[in-house]
PDB file of C-alpha atoms in Angstrom:
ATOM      1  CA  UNK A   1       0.000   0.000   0.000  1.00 89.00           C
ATOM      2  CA  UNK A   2       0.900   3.722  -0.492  1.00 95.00           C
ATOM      3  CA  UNK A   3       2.547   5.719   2.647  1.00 96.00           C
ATOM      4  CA  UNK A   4       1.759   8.865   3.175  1.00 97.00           C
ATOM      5  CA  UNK A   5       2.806  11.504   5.980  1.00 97.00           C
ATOM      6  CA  UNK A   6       0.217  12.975   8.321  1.00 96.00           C
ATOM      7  CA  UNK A   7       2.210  16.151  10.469  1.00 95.00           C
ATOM      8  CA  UNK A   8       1.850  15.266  14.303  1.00 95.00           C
ATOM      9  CA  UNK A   9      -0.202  18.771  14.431  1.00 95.00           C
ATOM     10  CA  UNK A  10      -2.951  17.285  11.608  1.00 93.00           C
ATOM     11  CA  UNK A  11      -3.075  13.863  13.393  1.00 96.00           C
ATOM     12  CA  UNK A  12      -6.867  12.712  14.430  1.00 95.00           C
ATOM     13  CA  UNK A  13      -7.006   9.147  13.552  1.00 94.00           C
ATOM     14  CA  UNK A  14     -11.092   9.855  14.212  1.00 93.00           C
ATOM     15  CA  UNK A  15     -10.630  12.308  10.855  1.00 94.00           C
ATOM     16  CA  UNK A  16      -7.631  11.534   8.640  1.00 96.00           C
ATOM     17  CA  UNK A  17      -7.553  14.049   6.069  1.00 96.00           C
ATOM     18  CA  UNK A  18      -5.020  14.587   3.298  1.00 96.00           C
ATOM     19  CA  UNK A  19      -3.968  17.988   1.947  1.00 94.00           C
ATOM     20  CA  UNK A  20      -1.421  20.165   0.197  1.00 92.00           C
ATOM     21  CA  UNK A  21       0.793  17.678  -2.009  1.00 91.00           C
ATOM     22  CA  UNK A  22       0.442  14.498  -0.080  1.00 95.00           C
ATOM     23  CA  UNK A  23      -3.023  14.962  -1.511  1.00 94.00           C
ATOM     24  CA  UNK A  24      -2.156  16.036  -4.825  1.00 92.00           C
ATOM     25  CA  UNK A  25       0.174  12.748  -5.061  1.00 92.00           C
ATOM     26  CA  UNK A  26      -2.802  10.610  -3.755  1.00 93.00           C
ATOM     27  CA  UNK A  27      -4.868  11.970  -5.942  1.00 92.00           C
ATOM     28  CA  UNK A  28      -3.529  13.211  -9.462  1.00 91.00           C
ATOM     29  CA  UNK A  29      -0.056  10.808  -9.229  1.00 93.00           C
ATOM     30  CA  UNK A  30      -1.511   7.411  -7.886  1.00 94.00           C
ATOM     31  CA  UNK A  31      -4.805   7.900  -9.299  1.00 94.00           C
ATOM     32  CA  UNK A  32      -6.486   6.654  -5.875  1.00 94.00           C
ATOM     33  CA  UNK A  33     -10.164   5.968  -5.819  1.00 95.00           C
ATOM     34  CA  UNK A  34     -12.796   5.399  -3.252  1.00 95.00           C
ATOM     35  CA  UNK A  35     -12.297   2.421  -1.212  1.00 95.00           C
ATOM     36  CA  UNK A  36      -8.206   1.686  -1.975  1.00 96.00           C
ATOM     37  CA  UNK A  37      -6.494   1.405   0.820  1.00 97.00           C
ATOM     38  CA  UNK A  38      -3.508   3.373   2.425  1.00 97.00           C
ATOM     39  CA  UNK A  39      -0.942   3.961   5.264  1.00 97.00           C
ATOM     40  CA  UNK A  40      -0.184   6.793   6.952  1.00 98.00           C
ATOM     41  CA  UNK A  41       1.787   7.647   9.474  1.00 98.00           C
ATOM     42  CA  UNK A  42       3.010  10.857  11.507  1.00 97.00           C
ATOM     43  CA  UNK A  43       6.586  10.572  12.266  1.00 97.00           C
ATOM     44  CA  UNK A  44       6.098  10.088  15.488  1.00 97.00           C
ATOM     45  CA  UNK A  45       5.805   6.413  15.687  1.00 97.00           C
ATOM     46  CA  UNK A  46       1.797   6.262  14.874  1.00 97.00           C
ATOM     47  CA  UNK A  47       0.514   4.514  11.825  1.00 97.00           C
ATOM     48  CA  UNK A  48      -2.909   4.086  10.696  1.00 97.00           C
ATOM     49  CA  UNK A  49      -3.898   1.756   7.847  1.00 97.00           C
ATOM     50  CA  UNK A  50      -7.169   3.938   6.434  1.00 97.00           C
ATOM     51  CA  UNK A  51      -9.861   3.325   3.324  1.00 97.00           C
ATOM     52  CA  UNK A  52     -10.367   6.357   1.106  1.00 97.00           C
ATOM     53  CA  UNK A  53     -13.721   7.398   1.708  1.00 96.00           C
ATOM     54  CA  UNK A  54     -13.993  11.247  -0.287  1.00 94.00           C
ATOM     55  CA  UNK A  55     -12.042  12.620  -2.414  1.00 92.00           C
ATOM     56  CA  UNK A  56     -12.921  16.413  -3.008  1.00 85.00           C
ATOM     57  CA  UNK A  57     -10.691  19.037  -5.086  1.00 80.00           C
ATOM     58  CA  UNK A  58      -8.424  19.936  -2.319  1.00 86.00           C
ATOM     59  CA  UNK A  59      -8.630  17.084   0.309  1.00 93.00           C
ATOM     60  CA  UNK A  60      -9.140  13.505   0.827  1.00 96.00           C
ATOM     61  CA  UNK A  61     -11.032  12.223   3.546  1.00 96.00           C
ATOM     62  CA  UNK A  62      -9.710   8.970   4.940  1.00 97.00           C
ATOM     63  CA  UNK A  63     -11.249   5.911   7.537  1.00 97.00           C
ATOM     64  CA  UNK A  64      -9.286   4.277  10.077  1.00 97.00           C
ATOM     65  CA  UNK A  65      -9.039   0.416   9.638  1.00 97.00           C
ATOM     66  CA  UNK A  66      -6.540   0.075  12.000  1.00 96.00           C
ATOM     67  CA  UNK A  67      -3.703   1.590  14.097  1.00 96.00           C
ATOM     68  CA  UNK A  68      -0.688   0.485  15.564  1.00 96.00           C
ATOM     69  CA  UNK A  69       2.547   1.972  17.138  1.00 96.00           C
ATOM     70  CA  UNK A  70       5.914   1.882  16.910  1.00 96.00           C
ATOM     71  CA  UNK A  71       8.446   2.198  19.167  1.00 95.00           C
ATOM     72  CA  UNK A  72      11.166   4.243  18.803  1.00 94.00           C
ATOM     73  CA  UNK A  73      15.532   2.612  17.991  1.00 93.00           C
ATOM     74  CA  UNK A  74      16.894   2.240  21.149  1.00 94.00           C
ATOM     75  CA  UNK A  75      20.047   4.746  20.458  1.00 95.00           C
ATOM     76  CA  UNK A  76      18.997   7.971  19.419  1.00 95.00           C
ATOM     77  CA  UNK A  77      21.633   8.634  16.603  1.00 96.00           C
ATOM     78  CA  UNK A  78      22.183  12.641  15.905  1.00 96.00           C
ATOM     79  CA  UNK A  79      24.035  13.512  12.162  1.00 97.00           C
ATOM     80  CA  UNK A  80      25.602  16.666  12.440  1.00 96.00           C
ATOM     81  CA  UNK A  81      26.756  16.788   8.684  1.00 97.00           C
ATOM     82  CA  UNK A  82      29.230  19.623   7.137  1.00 95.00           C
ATOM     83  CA  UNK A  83      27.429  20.770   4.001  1.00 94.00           C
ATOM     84  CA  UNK A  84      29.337  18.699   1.037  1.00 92.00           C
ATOM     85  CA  UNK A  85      29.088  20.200  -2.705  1.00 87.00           C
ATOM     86  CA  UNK A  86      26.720  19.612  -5.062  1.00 85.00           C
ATOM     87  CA  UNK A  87      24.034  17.744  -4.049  1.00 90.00           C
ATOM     88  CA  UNK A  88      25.552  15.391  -2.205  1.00 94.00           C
ATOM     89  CA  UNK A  89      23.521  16.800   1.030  1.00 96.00           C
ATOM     90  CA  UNK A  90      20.224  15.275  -0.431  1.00 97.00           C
ATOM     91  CA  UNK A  91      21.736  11.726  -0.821  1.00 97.00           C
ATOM     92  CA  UNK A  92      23.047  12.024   2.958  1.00 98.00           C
ATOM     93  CA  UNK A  93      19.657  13.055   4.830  1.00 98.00           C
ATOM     94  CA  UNK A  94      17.884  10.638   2.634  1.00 98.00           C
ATOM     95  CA  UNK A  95      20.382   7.407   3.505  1.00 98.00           C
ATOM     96  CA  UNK A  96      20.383   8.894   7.205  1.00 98.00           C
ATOM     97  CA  UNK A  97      16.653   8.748   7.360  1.00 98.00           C
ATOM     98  CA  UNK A  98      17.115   4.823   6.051  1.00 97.00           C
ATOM     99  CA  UNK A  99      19.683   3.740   8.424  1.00 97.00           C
ATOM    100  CA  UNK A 100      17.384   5.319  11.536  1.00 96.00           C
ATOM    101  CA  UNK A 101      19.249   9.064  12.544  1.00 97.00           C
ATOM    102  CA  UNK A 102      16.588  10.651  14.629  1.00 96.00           C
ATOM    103  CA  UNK A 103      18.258  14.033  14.028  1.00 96.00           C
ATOM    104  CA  UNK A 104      20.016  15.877  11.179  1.00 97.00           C
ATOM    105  CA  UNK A 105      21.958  18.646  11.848  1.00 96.00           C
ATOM    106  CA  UNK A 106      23.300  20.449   8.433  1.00 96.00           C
ATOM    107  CA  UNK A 107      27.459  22.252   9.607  1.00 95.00           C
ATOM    108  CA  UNK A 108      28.702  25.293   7.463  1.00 92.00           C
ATOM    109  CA  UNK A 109      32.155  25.019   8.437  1.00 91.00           C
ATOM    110  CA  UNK A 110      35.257  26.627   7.481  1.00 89.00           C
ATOM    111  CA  UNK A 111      35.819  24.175   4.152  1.00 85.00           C
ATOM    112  CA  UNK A 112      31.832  24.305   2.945  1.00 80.00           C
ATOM    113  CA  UNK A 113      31.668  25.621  -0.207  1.00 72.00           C
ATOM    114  CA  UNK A 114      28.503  26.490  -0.014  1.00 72.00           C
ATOM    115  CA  UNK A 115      27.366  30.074   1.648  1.00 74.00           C
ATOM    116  CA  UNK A 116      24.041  30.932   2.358  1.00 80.00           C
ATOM    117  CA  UNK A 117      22.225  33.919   4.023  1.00 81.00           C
ATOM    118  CA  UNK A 118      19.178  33.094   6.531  1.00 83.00           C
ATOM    119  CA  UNK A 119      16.605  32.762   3.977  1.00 88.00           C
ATOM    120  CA  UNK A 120      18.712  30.443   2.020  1.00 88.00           C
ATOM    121  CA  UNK A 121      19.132  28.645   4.960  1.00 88.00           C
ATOM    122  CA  UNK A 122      15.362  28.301   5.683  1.00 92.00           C
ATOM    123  CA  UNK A 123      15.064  27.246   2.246  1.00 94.00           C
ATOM    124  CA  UNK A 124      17.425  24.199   2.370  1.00 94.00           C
ATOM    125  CA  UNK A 125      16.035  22.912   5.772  1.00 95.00           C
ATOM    126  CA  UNK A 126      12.514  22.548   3.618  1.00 95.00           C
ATOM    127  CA  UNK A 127      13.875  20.985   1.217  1.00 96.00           C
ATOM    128  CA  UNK A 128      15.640  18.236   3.030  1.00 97.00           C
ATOM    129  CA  UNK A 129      12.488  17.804   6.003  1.00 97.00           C
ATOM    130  CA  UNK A 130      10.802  17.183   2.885  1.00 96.00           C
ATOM    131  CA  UNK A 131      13.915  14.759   1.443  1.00 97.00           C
ATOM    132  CA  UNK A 132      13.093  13.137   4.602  1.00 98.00           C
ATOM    133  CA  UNK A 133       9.319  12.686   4.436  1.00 97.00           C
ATOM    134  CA  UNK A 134       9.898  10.506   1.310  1.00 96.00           C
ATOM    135  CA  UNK A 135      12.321   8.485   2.423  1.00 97.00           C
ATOM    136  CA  UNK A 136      10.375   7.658   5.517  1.00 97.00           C
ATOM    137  CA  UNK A 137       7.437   7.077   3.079  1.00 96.00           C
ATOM    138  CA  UNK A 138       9.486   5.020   0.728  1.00 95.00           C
ATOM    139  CA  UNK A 139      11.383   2.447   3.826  1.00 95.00           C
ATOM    140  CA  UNK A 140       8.910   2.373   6.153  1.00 95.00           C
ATOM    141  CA  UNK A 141      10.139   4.600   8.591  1.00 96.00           C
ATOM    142  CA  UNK A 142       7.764   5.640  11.278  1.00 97.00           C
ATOM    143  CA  UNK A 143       9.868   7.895  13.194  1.00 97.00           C
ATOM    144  CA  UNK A 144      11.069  10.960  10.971  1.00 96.00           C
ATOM    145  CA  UNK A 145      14.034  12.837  11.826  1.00 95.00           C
ATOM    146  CA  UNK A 146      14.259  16.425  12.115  1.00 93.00           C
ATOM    147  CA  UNK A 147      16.010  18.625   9.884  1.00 96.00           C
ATOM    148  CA  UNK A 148      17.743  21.736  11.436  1.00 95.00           C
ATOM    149  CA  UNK A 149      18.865  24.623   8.975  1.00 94.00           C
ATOM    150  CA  UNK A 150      22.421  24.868   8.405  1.00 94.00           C
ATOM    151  CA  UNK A 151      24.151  26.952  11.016  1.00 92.00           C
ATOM    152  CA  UNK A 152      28.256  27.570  11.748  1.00 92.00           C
ATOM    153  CA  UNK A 153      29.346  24.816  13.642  1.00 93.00           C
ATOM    154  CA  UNK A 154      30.811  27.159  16.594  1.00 92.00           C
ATOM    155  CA  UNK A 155      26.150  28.179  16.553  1.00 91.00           C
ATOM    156  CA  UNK A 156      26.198  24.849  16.817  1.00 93.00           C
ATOM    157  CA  UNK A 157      27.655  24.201  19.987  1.00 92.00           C
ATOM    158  CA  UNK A 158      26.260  27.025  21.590  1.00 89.00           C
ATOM    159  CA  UNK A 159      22.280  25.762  21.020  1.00 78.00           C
ATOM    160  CA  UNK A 160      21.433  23.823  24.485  1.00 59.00           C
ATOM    161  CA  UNK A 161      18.079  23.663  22.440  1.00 59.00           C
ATOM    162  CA  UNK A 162      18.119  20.376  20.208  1.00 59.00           C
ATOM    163  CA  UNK A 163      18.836  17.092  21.104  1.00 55.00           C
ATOM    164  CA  UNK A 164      21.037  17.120  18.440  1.00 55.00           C
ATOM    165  CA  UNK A 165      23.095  19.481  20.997  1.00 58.00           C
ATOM    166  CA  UNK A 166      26.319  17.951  23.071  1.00 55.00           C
ATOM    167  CA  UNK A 167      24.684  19.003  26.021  1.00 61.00           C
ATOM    168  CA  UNK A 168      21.677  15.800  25.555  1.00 78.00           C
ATOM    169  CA  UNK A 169      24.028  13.150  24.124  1.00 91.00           C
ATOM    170  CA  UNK A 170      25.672  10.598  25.934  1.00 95.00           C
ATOM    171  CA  UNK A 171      28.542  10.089  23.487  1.00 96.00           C
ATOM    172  CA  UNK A 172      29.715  12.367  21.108  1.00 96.00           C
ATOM    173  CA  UNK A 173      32.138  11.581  18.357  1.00 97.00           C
ATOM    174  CA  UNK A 174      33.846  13.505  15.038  1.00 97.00           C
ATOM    175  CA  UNK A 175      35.153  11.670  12.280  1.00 95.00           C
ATOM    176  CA  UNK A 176      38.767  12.602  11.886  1.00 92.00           C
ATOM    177  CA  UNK A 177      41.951  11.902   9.706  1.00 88.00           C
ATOM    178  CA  UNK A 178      44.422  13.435  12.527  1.00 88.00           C
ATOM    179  CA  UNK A 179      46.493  10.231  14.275  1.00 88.00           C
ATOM    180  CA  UNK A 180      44.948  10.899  17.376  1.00 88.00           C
ATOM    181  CA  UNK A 181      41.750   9.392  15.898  1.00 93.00           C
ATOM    182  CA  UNK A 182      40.990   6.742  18.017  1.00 95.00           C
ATOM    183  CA  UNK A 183      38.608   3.255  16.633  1.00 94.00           C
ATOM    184  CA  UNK A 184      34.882   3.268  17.444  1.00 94.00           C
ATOM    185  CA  UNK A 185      35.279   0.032  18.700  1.00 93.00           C
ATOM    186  CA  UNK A 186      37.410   0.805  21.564  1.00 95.00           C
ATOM    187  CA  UNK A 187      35.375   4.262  22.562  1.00 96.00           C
ATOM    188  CA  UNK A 188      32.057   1.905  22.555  1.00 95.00           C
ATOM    189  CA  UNK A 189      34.217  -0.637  24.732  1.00 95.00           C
ATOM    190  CA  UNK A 190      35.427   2.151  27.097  1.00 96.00           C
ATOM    191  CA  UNK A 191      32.180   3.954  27.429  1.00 96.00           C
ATOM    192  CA  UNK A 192      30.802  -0.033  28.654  1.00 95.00           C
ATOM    193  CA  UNK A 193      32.931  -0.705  30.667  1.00 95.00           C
ATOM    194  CA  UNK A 194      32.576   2.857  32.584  1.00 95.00           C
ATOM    195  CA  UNK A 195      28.878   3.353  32.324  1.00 95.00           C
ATOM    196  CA  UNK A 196      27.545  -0.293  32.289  1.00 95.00           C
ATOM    197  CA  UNK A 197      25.079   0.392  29.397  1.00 95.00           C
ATOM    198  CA  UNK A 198      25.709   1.362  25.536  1.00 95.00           C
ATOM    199  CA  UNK A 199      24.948   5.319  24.755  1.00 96.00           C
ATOM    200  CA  UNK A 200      21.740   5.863  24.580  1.00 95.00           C
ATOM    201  CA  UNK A 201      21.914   9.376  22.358  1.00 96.00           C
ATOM    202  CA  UNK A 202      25.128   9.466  20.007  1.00 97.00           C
ATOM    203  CA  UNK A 203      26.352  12.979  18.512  1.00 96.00           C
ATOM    204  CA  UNK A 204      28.302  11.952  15.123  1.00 97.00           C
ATOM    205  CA  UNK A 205      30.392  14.523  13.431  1.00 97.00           C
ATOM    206  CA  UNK A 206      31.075  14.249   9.819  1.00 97.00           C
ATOM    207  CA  UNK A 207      33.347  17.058   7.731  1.00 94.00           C
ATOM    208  CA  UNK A 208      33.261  18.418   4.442  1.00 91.00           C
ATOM    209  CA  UNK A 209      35.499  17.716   1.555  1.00 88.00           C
ATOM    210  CA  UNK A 210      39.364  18.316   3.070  1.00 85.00           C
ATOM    211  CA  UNK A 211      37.912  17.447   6.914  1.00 89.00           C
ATOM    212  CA  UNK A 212      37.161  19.856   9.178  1.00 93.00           C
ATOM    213  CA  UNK A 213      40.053  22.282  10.085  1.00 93.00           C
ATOM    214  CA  UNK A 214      42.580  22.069  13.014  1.00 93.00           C
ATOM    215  CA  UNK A 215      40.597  24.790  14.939  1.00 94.00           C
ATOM    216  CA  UNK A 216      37.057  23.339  14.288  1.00 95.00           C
ATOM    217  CA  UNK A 217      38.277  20.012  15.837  1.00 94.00           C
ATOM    218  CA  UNK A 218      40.035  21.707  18.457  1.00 95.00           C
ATOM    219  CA  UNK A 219      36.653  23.282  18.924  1.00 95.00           C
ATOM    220  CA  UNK A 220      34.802  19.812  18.597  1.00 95.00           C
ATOM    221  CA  UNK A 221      36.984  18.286  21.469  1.00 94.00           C
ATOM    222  CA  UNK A 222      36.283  21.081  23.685  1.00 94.00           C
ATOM    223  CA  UNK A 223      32.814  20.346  23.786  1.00 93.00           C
ATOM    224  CA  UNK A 224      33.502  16.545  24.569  1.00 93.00           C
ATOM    225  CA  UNK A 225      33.491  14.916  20.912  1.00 95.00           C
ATOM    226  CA  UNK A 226      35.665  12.285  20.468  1.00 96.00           C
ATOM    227  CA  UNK A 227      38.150  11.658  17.613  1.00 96.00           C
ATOM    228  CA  UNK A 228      37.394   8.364  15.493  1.00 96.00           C
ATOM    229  CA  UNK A 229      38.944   6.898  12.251  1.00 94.00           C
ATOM    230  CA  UNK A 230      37.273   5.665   9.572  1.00 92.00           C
ATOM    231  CA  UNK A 231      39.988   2.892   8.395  1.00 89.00           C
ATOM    232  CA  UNK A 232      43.236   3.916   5.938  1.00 89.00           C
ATOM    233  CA  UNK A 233      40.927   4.481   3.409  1.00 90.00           C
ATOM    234  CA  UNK A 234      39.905   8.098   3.133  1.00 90.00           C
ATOM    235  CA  UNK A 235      36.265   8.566   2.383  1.00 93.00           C
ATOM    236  CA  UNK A 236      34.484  10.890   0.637  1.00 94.00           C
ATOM    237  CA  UNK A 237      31.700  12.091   1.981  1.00 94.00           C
ATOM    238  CA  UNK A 238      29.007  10.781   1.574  1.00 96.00           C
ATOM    239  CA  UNK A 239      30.173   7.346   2.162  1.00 96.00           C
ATOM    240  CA  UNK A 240      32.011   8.190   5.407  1.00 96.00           C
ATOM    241  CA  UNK A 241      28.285   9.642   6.648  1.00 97.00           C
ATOM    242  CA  UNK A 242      26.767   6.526   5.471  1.00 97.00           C
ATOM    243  CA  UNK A 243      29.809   4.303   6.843  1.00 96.00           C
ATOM    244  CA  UNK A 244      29.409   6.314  10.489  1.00 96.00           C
ATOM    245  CA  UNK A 245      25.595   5.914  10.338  1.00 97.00           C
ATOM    246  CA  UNK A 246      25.716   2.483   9.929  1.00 96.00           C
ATOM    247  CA  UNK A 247      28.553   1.445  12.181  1.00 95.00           C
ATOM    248  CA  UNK A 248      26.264   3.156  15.006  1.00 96.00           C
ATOM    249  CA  UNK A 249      23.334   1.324  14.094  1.00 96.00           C
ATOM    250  CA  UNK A 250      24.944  -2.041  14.183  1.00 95.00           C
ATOM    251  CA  UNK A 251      26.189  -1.904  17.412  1.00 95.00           C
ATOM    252  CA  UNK A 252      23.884   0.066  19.057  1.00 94.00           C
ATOM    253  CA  UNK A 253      20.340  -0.106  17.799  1.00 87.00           C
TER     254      UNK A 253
END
């Protein structure tokens, strides 16, 4: 069956109603009559199986069949990603939301080649929440993470808001290619033995193209991140976001 994402805010399983472009996909994409079936779900674990029951010129009305929950990964895995160039940014969020990162945190550091004012910024966190939304939709993801906008990483550090924030995290790490780097393995095994429990909220770091600088990681370790290598291989990207992302998951989720 088709997925489709119901905000938190709009969520009344007693009156599921589509609108806006999940509607227009429904409807004008999928062709969808009266009495198909869908799923939808609110990214916040809920989701409803439903029967189309109306569908007018700028909504459909939906009835529930039947609801169930899902529980939430048991690490809470936080991306803070350096903007890459091109648009490598889309491929990260959408592989981050398929591995399970409850939070995505675009970096403009030092090295980003990209520059953007604060409506630029605004702009790009749309249009990777909405990245997001379909690849929740499209894996069956139930839980969708939240997009920040792109701030300076030093911003970054400063916000006690998020969860993304060092200040909520249990273990927070930065993928680095100094020889200090130290292998996830070990820091997992350390923080065991110490705590008697895995992390239970992970911060990940990831740079751009050429790593973050010497005075962004010095930053990084002030605020309690933790060097790791990625192997002798040196990554791009992308594939050291994925690579991080799914390291984490495997031993922690």
């Amino acid at each position: 069956m088709h997925r489709f994402y119901l905000s938190p805010e709009h969520w009344d399983p007693s009156a599921l109603t589509l609108r806006g472009t999940e509607a227009h996909h429904a409807r004008d994409v999928l062709r969808m009559r009266r009495g198909e079936r869908a799923v939808l779900f609110n990214g916040r674990g809920r989701e409803v199986t439903a029967e189309v029951v109306d569908l007018a010129r700028d909504e459909i009305r939906l009835r529930k069949l039947h609801e169930t929950e899902t529980p939430p990964l048991r690490c809470r895995i936080a991306l803070a990603q350096a903007i890459p160039k091109g648009k490598n940014m889309d491929l990260i969020v959408q592989k981050a939301v398929e591995i399970g990162a409850a939070e995505i945190a675009p970096l403009i550091s030092e090295r980003t080649i990209v520059d953007l004012d604060a409506k630029e910024a605004e702009q790009k966190k749309a249009k990777w929440q909405q990245i997001a939304i379909e690849a929740a939709k499209q894996c069956g993801q139930n839980w969708l993470p939240q997009v920040h906008a792109p701030r300076k990483l030093r911003d970054f550090f400063a916000n006690a808001e998020t969860s993304a924030s060092p200040a909520r995290t249990d273990l927070r790490l930065i993928g680095s290619l100094q020889p200090d780097a130290i292998h996830l393995k070990k820091i997992l095994a350390d923080y065991t033995e110490q705590h008697r429990d895995r992390p239970r909220n992970v911060l990940m770091l990831v740079g751009p193209e050429g790593d973050f600088t010497p005075a962004e990681l010095a930053l990084a370790k002030t605020n309690g991140c933790l060097p790791i290598t990625l192997g002798p291989i040196i990554l791009r990207v992308e594939t050291a976001a994925i690579y991080c992302l799914s390291v984490l998951s495997y031993e922690l989720m």
